[in-house]
Short mmCIF file of C-alpha atoms and ligand atoms in Angstrom, two decimals:
data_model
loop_
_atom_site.label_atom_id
_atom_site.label_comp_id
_atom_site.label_asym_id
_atom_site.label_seq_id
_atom_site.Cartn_x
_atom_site.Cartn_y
_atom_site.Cartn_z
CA UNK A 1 157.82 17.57 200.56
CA UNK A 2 156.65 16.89 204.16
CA UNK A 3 154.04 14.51 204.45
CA UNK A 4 150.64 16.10 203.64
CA UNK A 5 149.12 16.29 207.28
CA UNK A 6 148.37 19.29 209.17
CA UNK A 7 146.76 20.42 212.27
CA UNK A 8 145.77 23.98 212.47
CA UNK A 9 144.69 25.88 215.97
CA UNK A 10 142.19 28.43 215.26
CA UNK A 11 142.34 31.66 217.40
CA UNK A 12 139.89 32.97 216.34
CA UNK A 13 137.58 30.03 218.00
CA UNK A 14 139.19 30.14 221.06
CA UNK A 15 138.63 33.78 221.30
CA UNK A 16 134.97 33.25 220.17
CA UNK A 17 134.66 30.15 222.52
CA UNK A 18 136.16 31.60 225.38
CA UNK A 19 133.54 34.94 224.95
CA UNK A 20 130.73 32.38 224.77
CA UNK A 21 131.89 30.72 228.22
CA UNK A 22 132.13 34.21 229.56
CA UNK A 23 128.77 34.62 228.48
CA UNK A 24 127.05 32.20 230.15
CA UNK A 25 129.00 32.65 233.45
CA UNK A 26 126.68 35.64 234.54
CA UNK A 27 128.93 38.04 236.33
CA UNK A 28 131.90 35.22 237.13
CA UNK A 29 135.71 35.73 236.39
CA UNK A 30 136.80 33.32 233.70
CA UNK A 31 139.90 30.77 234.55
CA UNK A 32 140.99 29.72 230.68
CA UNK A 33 141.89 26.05 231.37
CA UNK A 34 144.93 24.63 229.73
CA UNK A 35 146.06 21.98 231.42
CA UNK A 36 147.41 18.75 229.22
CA UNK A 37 149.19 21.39 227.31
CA UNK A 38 145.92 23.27 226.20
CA UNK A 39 144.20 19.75 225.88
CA UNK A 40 147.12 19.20 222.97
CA UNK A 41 146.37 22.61 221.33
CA UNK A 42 149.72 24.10 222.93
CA UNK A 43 149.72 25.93 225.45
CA UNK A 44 151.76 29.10 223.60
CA UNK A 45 149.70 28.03 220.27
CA UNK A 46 146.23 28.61 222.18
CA UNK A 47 147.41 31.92 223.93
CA UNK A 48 146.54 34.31 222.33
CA UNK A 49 142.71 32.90 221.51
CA UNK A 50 142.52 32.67 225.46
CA UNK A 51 144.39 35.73 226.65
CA UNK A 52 141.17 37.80 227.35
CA UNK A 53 140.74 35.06 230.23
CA UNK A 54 140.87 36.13 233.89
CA UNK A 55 143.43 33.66 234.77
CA UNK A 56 144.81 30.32 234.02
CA UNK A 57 144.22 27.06 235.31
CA UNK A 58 146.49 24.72 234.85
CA UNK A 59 148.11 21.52 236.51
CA UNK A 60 151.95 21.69 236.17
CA UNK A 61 154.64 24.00 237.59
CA UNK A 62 156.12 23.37 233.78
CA UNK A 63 153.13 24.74 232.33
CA UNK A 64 152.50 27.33 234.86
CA UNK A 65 156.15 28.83 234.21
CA UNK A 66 155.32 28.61 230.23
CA UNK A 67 152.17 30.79 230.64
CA UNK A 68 154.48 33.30 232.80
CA UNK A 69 157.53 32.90 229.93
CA UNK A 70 154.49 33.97 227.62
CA UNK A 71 154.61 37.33 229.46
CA UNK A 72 150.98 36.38 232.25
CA UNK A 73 150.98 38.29 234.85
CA UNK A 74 147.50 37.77 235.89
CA UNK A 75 146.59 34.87 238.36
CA UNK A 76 147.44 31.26 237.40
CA UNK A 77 146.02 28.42 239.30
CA UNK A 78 147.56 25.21 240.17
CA UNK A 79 144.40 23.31 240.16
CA UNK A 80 145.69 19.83 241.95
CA UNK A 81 147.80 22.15 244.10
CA UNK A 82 151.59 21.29 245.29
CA UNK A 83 152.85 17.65 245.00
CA UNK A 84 155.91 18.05 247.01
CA UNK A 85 157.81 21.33 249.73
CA UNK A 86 159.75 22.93 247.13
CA UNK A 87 156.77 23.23 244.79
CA UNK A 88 155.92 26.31 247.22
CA UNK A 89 159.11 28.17 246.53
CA UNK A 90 157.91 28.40 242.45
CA UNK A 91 154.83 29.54 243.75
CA UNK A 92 155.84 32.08 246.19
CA UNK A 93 158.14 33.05 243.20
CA UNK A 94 155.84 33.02 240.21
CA UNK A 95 153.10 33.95 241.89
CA UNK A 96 151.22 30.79 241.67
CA UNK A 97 147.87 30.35 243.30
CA UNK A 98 147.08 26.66 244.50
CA UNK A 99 144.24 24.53 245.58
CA UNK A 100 144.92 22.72 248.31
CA UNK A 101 143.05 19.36 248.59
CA UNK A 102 144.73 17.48 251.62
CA UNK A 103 146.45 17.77 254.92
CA UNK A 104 149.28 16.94 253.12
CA UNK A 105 149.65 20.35 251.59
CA UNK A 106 148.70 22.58 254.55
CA UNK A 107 151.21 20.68 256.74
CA UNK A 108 153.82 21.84 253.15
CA UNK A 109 152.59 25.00 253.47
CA UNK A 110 152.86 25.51 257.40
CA UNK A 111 156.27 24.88 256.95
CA UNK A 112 156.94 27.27 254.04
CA UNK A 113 159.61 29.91 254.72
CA UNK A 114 157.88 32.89 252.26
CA UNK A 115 157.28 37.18 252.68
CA UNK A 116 154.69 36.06 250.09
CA UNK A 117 151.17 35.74 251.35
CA UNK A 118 150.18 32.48 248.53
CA UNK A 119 146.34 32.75 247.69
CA UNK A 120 144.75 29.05 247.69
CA UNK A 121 141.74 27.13 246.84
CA UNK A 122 140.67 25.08 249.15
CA UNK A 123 139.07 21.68 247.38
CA UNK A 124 135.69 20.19 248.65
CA UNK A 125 135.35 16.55 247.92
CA UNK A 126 131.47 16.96 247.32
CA UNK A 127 130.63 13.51 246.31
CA UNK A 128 133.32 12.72 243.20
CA UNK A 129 135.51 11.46 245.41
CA UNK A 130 138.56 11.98 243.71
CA UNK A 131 140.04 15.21 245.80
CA UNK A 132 138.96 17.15 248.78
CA UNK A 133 138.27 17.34 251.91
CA UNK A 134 134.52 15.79 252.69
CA UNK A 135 132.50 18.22 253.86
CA UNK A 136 132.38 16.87 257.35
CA UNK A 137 136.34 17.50 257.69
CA UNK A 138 135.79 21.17 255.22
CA UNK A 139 135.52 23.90 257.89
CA UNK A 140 138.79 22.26 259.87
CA UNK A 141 140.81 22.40 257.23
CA UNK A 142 139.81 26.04 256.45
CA UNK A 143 140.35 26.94 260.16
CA UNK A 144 143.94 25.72 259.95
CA UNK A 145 144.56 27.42 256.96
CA UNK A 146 143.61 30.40 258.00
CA UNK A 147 145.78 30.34 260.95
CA UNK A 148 148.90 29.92 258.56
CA UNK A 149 151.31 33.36 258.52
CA UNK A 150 151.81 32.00 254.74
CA UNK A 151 148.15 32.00 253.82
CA UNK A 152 146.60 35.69 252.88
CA UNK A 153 143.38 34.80 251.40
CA UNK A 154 141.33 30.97 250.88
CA UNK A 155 138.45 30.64 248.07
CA UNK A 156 136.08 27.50 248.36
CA UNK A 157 136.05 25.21 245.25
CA UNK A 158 134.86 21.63 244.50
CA UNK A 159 133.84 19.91 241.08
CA UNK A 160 131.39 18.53 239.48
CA UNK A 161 131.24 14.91 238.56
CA UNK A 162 127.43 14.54 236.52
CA UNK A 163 127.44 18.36 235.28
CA UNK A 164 127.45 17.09 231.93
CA UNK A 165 124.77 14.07 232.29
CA UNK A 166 121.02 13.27 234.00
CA UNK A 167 122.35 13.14 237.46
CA UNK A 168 122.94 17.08 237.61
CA UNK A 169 124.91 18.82 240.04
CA UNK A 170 122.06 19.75 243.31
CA UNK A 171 123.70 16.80 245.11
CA UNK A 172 127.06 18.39 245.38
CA UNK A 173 125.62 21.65 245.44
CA UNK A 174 123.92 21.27 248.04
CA UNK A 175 127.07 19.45 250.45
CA UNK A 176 128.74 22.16 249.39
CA UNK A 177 126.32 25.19 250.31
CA UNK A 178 125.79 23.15 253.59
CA UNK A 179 129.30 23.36 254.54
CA UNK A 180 130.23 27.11 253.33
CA UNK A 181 127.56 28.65 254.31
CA UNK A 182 129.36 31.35 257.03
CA UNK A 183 132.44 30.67 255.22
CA UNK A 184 133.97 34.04 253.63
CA UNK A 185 135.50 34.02 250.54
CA UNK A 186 135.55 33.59 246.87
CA UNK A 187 133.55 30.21 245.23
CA UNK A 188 135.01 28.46 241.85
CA UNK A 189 132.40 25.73 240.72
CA UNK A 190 131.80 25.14 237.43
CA UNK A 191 133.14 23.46 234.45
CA UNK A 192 132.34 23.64 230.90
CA UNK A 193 128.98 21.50 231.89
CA UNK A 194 128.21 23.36 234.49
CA UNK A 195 128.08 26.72 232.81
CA UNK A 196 126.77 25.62 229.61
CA UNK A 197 123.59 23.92 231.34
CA UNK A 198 123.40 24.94 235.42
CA UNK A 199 124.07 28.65 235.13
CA UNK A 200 120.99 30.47 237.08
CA UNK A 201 120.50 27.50 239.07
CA UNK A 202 119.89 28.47 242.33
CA UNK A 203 122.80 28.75 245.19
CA UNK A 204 124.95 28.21 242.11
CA UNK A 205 127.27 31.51 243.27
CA UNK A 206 130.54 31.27 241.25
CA UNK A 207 133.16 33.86 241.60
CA UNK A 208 135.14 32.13 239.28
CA UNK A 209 134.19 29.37 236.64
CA UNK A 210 136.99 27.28 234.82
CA UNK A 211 135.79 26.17 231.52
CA UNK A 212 138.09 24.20 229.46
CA UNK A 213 136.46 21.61 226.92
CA UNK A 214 134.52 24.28 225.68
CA UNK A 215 136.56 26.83 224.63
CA UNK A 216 138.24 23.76 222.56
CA UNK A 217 135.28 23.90 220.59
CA UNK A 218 133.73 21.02 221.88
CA UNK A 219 130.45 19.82 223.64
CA UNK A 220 130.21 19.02 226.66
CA UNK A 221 127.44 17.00 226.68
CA UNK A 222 127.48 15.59 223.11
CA UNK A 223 125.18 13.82 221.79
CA UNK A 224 122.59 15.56 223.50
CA UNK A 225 124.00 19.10 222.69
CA UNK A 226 126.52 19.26 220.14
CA UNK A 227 129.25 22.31 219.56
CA UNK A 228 127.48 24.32 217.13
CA UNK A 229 124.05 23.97 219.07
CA UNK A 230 126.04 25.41 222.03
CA UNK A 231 127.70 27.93 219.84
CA UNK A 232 130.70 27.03 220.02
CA UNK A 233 133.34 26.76 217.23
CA UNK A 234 136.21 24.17 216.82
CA UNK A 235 139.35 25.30 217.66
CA UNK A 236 141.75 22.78 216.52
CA UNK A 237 141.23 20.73 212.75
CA UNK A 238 143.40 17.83 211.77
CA UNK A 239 143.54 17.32 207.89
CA UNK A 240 145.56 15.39 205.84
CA UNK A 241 145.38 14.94 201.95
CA UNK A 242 145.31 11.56 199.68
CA UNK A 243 148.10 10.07 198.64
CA UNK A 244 146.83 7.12 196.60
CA UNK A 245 143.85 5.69 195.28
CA UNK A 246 142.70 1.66 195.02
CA UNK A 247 140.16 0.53 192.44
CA UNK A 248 138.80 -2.69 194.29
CA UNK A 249 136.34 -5.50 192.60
CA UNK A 250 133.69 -7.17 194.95
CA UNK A 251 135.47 -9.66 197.08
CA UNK A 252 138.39 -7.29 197.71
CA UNK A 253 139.78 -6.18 201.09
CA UNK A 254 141.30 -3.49 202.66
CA UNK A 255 143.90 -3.40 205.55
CA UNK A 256 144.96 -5.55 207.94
CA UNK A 257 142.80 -7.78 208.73
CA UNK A 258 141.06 -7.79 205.67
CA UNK A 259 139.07 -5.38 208.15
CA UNK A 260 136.69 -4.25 205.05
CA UNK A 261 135.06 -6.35 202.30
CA UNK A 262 133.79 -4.58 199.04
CA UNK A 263 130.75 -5.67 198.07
CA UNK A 264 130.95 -3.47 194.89
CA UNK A 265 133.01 -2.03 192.88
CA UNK A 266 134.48 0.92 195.18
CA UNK A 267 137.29 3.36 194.81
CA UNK A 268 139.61 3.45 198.14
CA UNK A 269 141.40 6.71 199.54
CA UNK A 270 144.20 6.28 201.26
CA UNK A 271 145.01 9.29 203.61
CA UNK A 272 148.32 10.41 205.38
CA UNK A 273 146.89 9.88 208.68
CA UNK A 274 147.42 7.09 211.47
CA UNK A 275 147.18 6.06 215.11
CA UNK A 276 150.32 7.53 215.31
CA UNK A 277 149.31 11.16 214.30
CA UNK A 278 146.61 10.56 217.05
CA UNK A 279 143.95 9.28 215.06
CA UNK A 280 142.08 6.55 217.02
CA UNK A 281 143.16 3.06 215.92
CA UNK A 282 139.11 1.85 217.32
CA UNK A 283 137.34 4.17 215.16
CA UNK A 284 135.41 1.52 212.64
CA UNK A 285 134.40 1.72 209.65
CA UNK A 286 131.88 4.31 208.68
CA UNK A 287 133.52 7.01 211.14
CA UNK A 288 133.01 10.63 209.10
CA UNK A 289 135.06 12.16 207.75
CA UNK A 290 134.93 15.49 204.87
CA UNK A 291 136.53 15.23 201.56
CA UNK A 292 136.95 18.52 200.35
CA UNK A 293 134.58 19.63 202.39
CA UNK A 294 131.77 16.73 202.23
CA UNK A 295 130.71 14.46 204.20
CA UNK A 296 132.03 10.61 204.02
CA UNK A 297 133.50 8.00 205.56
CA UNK A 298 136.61 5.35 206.57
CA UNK A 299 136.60 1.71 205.29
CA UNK A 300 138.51 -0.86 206.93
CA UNK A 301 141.85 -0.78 210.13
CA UNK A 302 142.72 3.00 210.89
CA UNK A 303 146.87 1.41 210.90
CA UNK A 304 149.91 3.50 212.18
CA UNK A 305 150.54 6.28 209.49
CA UNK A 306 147.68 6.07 206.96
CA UNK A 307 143.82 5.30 207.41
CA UNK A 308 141.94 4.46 204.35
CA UNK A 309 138.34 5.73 203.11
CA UNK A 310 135.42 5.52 200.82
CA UNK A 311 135.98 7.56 197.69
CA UNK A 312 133.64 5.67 195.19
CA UNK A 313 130.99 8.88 195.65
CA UNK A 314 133.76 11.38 194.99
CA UNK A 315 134.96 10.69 191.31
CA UNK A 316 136.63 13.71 191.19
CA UNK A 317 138.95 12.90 193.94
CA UNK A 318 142.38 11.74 193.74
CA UNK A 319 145.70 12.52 195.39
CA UNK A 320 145.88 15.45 197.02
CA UNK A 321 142.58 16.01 197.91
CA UNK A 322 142.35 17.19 201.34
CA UNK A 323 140.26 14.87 204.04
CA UNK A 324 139.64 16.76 207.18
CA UNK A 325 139.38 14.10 210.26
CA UNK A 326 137.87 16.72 212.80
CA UNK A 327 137.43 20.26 212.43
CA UNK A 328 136.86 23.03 209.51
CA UNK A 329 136.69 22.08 206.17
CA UNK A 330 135.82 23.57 202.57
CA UNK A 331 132.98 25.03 202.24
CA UNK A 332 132.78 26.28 205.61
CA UNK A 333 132.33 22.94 206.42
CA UNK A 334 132.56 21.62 209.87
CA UNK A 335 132.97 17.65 211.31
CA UNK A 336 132.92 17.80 214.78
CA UNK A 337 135.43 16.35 216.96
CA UNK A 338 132.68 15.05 219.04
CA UNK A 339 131.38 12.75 216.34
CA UNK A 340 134.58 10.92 215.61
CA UNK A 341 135.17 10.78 219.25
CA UNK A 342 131.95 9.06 219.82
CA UNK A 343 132.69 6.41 216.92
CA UNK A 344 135.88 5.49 218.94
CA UNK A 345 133.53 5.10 221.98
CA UNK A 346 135.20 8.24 223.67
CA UNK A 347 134.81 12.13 224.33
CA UNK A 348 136.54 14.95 222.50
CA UNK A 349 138.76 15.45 225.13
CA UNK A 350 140.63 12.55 224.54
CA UNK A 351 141.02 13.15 220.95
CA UNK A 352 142.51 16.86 221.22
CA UNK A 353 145.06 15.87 223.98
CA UNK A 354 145.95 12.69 222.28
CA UNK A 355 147.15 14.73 218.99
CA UNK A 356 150.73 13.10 217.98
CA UNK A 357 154.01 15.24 218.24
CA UNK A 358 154.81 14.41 214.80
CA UNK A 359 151.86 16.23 213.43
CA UNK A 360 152.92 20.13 212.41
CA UNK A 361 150.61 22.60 213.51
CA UNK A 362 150.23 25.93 212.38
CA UNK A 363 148.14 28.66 214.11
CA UNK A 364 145.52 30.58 212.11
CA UNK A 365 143.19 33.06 212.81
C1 LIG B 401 139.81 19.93 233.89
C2 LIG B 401 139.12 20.67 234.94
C3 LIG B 401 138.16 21.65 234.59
C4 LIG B 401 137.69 21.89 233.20
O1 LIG B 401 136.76 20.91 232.83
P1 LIG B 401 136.01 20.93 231.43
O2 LIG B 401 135.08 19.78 231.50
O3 LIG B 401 137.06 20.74 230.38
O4 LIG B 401 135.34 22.24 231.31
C5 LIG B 401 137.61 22.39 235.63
N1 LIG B 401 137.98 22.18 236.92
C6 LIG B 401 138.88 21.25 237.26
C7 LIG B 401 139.23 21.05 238.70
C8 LIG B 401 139.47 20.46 236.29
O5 LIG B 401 140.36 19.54 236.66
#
């Protein structure tokens, strides 16, 4: 018998997720994002959910041919552009559009032998300051682009760094507007955050939005909005069953570490999942979890294959029963990724992409 942990990707969700994205964008074209392998869903698992997308956005020219092997012919988007020449000749090949972000790739591109005109986003550094040109050096960089035999047609993107939290996104909305304003072309803005919480804002004109943590099924802006509050529905549930139970007296321990002391008498869980099927190792104790569909809890170290938890309120639970550690449960119970994630001091992101080779998955509906 393999061991008793499973992940399961829900297309359904992602369908349902992606329709709620489209939703809020207004009249905008939809890039599905899946880079980081469908942040760890799979990029062939997730698919189908996220096929009525207008494109995909993606980083790698691995990934980008895996969306075409999956039969895409609609646009795909290289959204940190080229990294080195022959990058361009996959593009011109696979019809790849790319941002471009830095002289670097227009000097690439200027000397790209191609019949095929290459479509590319050109990235405004708007105040993250992670890629782009500043606005200051913006309408150069277009100018030269534009000039380029290889180029047929530029849209104007940048990203949001605070779309999510209290600083908002008029800042970079405004150095943006400032420095497009006569510029033709199609825009691409906003992220999950942005079009969850900044649609209708004013000057906020996206051709195109790119969405990704949401149509995982998780909040952008958790705690302050959570997934279901935003209507969106987890796309990816880890669950793994018991495989053995401790009685333990007062004075007992669990783990290494002798990371949890009973106080009571208390009935331990021990569940067939570890850091190494991606479960945070930091989570502490009291991080939820659902058995069989209810809400409890972890006791003690999360170690490498097995994580141990609270069953003294569940007499009736015993090996076998199933745990869920983010996702749908019993019941029609949920636990959202977002909560565990915030008990290990992180984001849902980092939980989804972080899920361990070694874990099967199956795809449901
Ligand atoms: C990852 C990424 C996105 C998607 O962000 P989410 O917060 O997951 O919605 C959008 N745009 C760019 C440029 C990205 O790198």
């Amino acid at each position: 018998m393999p061991r008793p942990i499973q992940a399961t990707i829900h297309t359904g969700a992602l369908r349902h997720n992606l329709a709620r994205a489209r939703a809020a964008a207004g009249d905008a074209r939809v890039w599905a994002v899946v880079k980081a392998n469908a942040y760890g869903h799979g990029i062939e698992r997730a698919f189908d959910g996220l096929r009525g997308a207008d494109g995909f956005a993606l980083l790698d020219l691995d990934e980008a041919q895996r969306v075409r092997a999956l039969g895409w012919r609609g646009p795909v988007l290289l959204l940190e552009g080229v990294f080195e020449p022959r990058d361009l000749e996959l593009c011109s090949r696979l019809d790849l559009w790319h941002s471009v972000h830095c002289d670097d790739q227009i000097d690439m591109l200027a000397a790209h032998k191609t019949h095929v005109g290459h479509r590319v986003f050109l990235k405004m550094n708007s105040g993250m300051n992670r890629l782009g040109f500043r606005p200051q050096d913006y309408r150069a960089a277009w100018t030269r682009l534009n000039a380029l035999p290889q180029v047929e047609e530029i849209s104007l993107m940048t990203h949001f760094s605070d779309a999510d939290g209290p600083r908002g996104i008029a800042h970079q909305l405004a150095a943006f507007q400032a420095a497009t304003q006569d510029l033709p072309g199609e825009r691409s803005l906003s992220n999950s955050a942005a079009t969850l919480r900044h649609t209708g804002t004013p000057g906020l004109v996206s051709d195109w939005v790119r969405p990704g943590i949401a149509t995982y099924g998780s909040a952008p802006d958790y705690p302050e909005n959570d997934a279901a509050g935003w209507g969106l529905e987890p796309a990816m549930t880890l669950a793994a069953r018991v495989i053995a139970v401790q009685p333990l007296q007062p004075g007992d321990t669990v783990g290494y570490g002798s990371g949890f002391v009973a106080e009571q008498p208390m009935r331990i869980g021990i569940v067939a999942c570890g850091y190494a099927d991606g479960y945070p190792r930091i989570c502490p104790t009291g991080t939820p979890v659902l058995v069989d569909g209810e809400p409890g809890r972890t006791v003690g170290r999360v170690s490498m294959d097995m994580l141990t938890i609270d069953l003294t309120p569940f007499p009736q639970a015993g090996p076998g029963t199933e745990v869920t550690l983010w996702g749908r449960a019993a019941r029609g119970r949920c636990l959202s990724i977002d909560a565990v994630a915030r008990s290990a001091g992180t984001v849902g992101y980092e939980l989804m992409c972080a899920l361990a080779a070694r874990v099967p998955v199956q795809v449901a509906d």
